[in-house]
mmCIF file of C-alpha atoms in Angstrom:
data_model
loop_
_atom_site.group_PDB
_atom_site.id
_atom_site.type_symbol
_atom_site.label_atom_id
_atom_site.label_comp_id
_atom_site.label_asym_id
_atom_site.label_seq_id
_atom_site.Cartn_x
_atom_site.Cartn_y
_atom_site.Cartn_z
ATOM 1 C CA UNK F 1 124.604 105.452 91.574
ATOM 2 C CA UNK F 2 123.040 103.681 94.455
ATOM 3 C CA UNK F 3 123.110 99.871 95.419
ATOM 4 C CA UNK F 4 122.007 97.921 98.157
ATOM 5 C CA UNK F 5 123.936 94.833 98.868
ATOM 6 C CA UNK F 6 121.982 92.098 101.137
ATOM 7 C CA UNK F 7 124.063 89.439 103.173
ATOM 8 C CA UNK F 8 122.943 86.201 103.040
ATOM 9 C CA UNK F 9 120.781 85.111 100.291
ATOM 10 C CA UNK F 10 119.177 82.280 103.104
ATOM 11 C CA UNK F 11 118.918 83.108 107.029
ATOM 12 C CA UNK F 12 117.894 80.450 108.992
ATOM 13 C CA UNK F 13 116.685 80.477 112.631
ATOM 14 C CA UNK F 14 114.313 78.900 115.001
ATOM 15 C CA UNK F 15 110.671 79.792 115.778
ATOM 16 C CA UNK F 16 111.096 82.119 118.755
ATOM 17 C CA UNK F 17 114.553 83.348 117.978
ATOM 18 C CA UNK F 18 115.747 86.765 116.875
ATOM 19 C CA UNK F 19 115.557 87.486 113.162
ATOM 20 C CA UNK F 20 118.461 89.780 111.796
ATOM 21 C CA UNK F 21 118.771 90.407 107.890
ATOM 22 C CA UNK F 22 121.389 92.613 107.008
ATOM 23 C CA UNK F 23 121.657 95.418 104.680
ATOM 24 C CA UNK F 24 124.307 97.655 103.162
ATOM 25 C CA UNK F 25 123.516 100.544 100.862
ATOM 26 C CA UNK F 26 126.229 102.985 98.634
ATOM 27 C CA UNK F 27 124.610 105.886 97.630
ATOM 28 C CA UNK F 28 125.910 109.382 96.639
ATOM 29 C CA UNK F 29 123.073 111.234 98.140
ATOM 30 C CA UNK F 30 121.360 111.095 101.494
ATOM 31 C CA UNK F 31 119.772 107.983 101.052
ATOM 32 C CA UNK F 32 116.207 106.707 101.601
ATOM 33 C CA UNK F 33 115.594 103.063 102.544
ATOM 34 C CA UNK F 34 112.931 100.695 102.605
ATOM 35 C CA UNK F 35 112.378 97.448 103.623
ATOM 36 C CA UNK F 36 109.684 94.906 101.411
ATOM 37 C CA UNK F 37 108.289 91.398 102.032
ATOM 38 C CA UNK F 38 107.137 88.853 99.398
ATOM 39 C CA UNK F 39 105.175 86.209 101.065
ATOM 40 C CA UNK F 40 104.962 82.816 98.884
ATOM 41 C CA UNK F 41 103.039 83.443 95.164
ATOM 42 C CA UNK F 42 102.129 87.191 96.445
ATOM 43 C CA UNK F 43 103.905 90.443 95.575
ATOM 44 C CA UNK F 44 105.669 92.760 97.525
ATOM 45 C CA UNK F 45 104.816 94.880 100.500
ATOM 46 C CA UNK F 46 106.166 97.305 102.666
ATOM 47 C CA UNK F 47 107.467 96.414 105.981
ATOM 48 C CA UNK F 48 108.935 99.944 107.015
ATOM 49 C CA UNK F 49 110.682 102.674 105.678
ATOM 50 C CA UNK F 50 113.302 105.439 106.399
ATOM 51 C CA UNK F 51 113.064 109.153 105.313
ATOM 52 C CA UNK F 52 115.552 110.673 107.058
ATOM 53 C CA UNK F 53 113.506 111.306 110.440
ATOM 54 C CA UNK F 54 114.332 109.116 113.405
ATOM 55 C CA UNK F 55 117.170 106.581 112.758
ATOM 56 C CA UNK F 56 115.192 103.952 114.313
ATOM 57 C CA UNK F 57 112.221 102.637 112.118
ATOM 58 C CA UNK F 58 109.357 100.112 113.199
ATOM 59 C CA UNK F 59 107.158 98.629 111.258
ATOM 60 C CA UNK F 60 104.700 95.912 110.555
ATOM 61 C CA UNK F 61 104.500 92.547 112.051
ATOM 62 C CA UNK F 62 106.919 93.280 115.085
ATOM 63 C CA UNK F 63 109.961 94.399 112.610
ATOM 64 C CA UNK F 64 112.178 97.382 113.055
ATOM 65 C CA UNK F 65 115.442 98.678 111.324
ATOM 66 C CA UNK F 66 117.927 101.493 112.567
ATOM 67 C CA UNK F 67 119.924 103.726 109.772
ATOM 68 C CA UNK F 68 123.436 103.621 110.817
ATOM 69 C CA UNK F 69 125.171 106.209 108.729
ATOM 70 C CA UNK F 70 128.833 105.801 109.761
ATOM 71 C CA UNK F 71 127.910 101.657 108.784
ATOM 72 C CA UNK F 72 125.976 102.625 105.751
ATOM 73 C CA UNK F 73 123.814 99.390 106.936
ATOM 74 C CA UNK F 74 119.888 99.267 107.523
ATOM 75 C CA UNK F 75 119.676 95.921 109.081
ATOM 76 C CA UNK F 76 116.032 94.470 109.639
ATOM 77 C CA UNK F 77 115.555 92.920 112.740
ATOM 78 C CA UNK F 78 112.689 90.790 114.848
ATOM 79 C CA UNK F 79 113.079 89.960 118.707
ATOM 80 C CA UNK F 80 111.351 86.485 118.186
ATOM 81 C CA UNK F 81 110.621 85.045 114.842
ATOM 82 C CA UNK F 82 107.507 83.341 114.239
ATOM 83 C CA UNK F 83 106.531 80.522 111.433
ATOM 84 C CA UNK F 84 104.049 83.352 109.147
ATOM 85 C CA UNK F 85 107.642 85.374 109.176
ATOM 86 C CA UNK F 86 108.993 82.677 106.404
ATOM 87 C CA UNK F 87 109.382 84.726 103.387
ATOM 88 C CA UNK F 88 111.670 86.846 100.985
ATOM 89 C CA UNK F 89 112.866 89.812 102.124
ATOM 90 C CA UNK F 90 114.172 93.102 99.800
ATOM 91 C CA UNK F 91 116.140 96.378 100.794
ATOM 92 C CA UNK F 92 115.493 99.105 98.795
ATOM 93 C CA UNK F 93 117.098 102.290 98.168
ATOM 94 C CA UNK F 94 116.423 105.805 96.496
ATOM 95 C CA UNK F 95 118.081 108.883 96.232
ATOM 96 C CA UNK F 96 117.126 111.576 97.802
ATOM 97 C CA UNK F 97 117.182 114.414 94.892
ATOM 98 C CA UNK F 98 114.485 116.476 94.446
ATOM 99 C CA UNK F 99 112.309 116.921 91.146
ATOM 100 C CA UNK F 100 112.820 114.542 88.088
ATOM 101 C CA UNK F 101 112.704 110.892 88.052
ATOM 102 C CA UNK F 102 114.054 108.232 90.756
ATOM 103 C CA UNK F 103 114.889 104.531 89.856
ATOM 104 C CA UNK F 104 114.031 102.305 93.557
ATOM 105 C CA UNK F 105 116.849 99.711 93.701
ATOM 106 C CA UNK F 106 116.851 96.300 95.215
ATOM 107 C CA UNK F 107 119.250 94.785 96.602
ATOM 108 C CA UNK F 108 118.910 90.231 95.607
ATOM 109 C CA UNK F 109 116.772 89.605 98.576
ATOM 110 C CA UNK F 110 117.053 87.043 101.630
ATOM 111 C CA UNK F 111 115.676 83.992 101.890
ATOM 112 C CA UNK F 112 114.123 83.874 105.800
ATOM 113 C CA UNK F 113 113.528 79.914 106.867
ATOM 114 C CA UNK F 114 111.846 79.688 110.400
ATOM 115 C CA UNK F 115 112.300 76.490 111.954
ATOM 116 C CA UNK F 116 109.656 74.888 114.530
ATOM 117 C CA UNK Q 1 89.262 95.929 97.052
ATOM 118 C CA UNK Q 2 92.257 94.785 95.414
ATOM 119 C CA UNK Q 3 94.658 98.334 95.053
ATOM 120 C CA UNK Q 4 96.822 96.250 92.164
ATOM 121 C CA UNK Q 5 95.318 93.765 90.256
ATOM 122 C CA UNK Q 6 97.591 92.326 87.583
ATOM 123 C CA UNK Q 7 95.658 89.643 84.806
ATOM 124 C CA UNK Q 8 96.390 86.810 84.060
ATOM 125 C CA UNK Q 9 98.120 85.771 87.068
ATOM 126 C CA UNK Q 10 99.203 82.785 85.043
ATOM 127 C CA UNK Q 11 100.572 82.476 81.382
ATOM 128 C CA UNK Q 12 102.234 79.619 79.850
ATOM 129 C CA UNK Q 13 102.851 80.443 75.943
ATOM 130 C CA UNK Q 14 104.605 79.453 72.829
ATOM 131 C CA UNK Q 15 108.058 80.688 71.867
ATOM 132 C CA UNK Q 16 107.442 83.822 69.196
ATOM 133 C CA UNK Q 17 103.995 84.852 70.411
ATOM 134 C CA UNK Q 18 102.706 87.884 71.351
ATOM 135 C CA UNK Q 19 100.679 88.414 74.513
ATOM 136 C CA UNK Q 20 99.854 91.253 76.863
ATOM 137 C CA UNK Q 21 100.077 91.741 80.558
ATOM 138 C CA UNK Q 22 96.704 94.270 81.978
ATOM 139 C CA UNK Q 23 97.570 96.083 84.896
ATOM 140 C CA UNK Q 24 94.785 98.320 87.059
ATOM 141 C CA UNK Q 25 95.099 100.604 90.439
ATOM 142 C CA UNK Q 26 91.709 101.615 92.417
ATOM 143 C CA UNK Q 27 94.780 103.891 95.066
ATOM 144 C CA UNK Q 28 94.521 106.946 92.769
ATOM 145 C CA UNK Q 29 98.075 106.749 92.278
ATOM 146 C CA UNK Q 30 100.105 108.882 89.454
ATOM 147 C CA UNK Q 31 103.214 106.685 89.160
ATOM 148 C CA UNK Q 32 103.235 103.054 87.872
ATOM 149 C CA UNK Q 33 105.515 100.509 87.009
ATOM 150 C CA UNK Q 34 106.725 97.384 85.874
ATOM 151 C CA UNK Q 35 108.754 94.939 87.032
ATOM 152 C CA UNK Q 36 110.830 91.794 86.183
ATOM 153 C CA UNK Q 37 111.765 88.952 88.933
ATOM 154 C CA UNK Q 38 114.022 86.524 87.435
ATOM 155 C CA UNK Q 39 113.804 82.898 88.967
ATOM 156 C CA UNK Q 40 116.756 83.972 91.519
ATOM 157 C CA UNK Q 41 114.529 86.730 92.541
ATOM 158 C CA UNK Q 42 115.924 89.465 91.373
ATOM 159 C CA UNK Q 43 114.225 92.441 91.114
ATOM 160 C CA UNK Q 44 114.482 94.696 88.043
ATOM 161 C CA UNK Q 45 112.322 97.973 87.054
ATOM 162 C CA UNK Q 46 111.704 97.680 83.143
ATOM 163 C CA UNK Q 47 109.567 101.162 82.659
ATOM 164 C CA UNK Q 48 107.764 103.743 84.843
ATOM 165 C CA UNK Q 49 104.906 106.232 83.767
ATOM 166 C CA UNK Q 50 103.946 109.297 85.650
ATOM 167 C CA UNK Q 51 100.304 110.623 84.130
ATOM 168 C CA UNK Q 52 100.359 108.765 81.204
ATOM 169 C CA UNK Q 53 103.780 109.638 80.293
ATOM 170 C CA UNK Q 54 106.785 107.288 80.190
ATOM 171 C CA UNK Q 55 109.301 108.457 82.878
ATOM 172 C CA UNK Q 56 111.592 105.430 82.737
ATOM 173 C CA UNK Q 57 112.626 103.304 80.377
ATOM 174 C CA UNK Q 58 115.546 100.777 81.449
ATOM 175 C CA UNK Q 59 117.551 98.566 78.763
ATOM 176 C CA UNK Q 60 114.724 96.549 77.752
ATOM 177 C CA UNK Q 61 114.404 94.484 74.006
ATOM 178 C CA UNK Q 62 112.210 96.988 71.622
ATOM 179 C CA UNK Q 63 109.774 93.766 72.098
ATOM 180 C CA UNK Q 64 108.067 94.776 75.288
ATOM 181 C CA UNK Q 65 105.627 98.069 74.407
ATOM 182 C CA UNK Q 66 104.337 99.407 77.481
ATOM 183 C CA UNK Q 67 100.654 101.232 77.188
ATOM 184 C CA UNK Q 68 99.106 103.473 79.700
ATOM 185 C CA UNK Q 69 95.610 104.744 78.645
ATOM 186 C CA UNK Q 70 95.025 106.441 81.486
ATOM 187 C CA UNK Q 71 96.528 107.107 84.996
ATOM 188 C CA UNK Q 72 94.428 103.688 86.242
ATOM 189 C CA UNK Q 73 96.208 101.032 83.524
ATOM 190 C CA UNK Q 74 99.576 100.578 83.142
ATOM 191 C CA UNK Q 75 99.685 97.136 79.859
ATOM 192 C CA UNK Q 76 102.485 95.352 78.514
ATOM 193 C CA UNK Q 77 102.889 94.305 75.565
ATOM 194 C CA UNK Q 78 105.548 91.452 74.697
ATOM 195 C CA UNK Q 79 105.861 90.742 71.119
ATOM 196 C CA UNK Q 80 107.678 87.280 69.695
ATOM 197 C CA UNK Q 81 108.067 86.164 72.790
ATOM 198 C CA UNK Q 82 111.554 84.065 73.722
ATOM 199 C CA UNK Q 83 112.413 81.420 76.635
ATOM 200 C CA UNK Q 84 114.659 84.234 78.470
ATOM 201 C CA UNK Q 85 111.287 85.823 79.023
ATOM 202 C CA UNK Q 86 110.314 83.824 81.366
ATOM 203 C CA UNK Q 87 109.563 85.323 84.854
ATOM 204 C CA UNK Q 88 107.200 87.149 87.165
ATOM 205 C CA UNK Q 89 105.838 90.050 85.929
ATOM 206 C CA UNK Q 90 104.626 92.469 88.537
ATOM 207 C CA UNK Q 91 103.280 96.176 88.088
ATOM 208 C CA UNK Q 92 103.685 98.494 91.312
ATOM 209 C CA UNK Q 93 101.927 102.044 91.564
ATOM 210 C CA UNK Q 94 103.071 104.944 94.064
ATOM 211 C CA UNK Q 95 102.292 108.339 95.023
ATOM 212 C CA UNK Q 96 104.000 111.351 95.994
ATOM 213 C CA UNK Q 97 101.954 112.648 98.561
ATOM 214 C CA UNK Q 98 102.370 117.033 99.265
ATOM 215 C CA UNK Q 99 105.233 117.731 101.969
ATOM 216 C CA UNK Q 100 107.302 114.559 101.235
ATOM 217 C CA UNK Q 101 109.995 114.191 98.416
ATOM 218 C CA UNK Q 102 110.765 112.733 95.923
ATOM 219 C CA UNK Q 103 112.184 109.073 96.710
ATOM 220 C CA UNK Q 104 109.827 108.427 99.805
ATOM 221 C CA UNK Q 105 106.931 106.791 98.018
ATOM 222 C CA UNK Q 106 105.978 103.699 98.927
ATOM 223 C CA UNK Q 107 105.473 101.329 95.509
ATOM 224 C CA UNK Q 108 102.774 98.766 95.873
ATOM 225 C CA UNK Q 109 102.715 96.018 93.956
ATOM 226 C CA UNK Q 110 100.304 93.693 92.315
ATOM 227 C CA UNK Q 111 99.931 89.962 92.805
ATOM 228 C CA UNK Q 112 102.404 89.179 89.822
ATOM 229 C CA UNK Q 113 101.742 87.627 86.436
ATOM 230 C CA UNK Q 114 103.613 84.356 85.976
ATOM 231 C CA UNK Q 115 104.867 84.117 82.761
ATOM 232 C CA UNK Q 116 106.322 80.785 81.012
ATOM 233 C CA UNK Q 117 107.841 80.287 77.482
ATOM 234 C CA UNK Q 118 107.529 77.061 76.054
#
């Protein structure tokens, strides 16, 4: 079975500063990950996603994540955080099997607070 | 163009009611879903439907009936409704598009349906 465990249910930091929420997945199978944002009263949306191609990911809004496979992490990071970053933030992971069905699990999501 | 429109986006109801949840996608999408977000946040898939056809069904009380008339709608129906129902209700949709696999769709959701039990 595959989880996703997210450290930190709040992250703090100052407009400006760099943005790291951290992600660890267990999966059985060569994993795919994504990252999701929920801006306040919206629903979720895709920040970036990795499918096994380069280990580095970027993706909307300035974001990027690297797939460390020897960490089994997929931390999200952001040189310099800005006040529209403020939002909840989900890992995601799916297993990589071919045909049938897949259940996407999310890990409890972080809490990002930027500060002026 | 809204891709997932989810109505109402509000519902405040009575203990042991029924009501229904309407879900619609304009992306062409074959895969939909629904979701549960308690008040922590948590994320939890409830059902899935590929074409019309119920893919996934996670433990979920026989009162929520989901109904997809066609590959567009994904409903959901909550019969005699109780307080621990209370959440945010939100339908996704996905696609697998030809030369990816399985697993790499991205889900987008819908706006959410707020959902209180009195």
């Amino acid at each position: 079975a595959q989880s996703v465990t997210q450290l930190g249910s709040h992250v703090s930091v100052s407009e400006g500063a760099l943005v790291l929420l951290r992600c660890n997945y267990s999966s059985s199978v060569p994993p795919y990950l994504f990252w999701y944002v929920q801006y306040p009263n919206q629903g979720l949306q895709l920040l970036l996603k990795y499918t096994s191609a380069a280990t580095l990911v970027k993706g909307i809004n300035g974001f990027e994540a690297e797939f460390k496979k020897s960490e089994t992490s997929f931390h999200l990071t952001k040189p310099s955080a800005h006040m529209s970053d403020a939002a909840e933030y989900f890992c995601a992971v799916s297993p990589s099997v071919t045909g049938g069905s897949y259940i996407p699990t999310f890990g409890r999501g972080t809490s990002l607070i930027v500060h002026p | 163009d809204t891709a997932v429109s989810q109505t109402p986006k509000y519902l405040v109801t009575q203990m042991g009611n029924d009501k229904s949840i309407k879900c619609e996608q304009n992306l062409g999408h074959d895969t939909m879903y629904w979701y549960k977000q308690d008040s922590k946040k948590f994320l939890k898939i409830m059902f899935s439907y590929n074409n019309k056809e119920l893919i996934i069904n996670e433990t979920v009380p026989n009162r929520f009936s989901p109904k997809s008339p066609d590959k567009a709608h994904l409903n959901l129906h909550i019969n005699s409704l109780e307080l621990g129902d209370s959440a945010v209700y939100f339908c996704a949709s996905s696609h697998k598009h030809s030369g990816t696999k399985l697993g790499q769709e991205t889900q987008y959701f819908g706006p959410g349906t707020r959902l209180l039990v009195l």
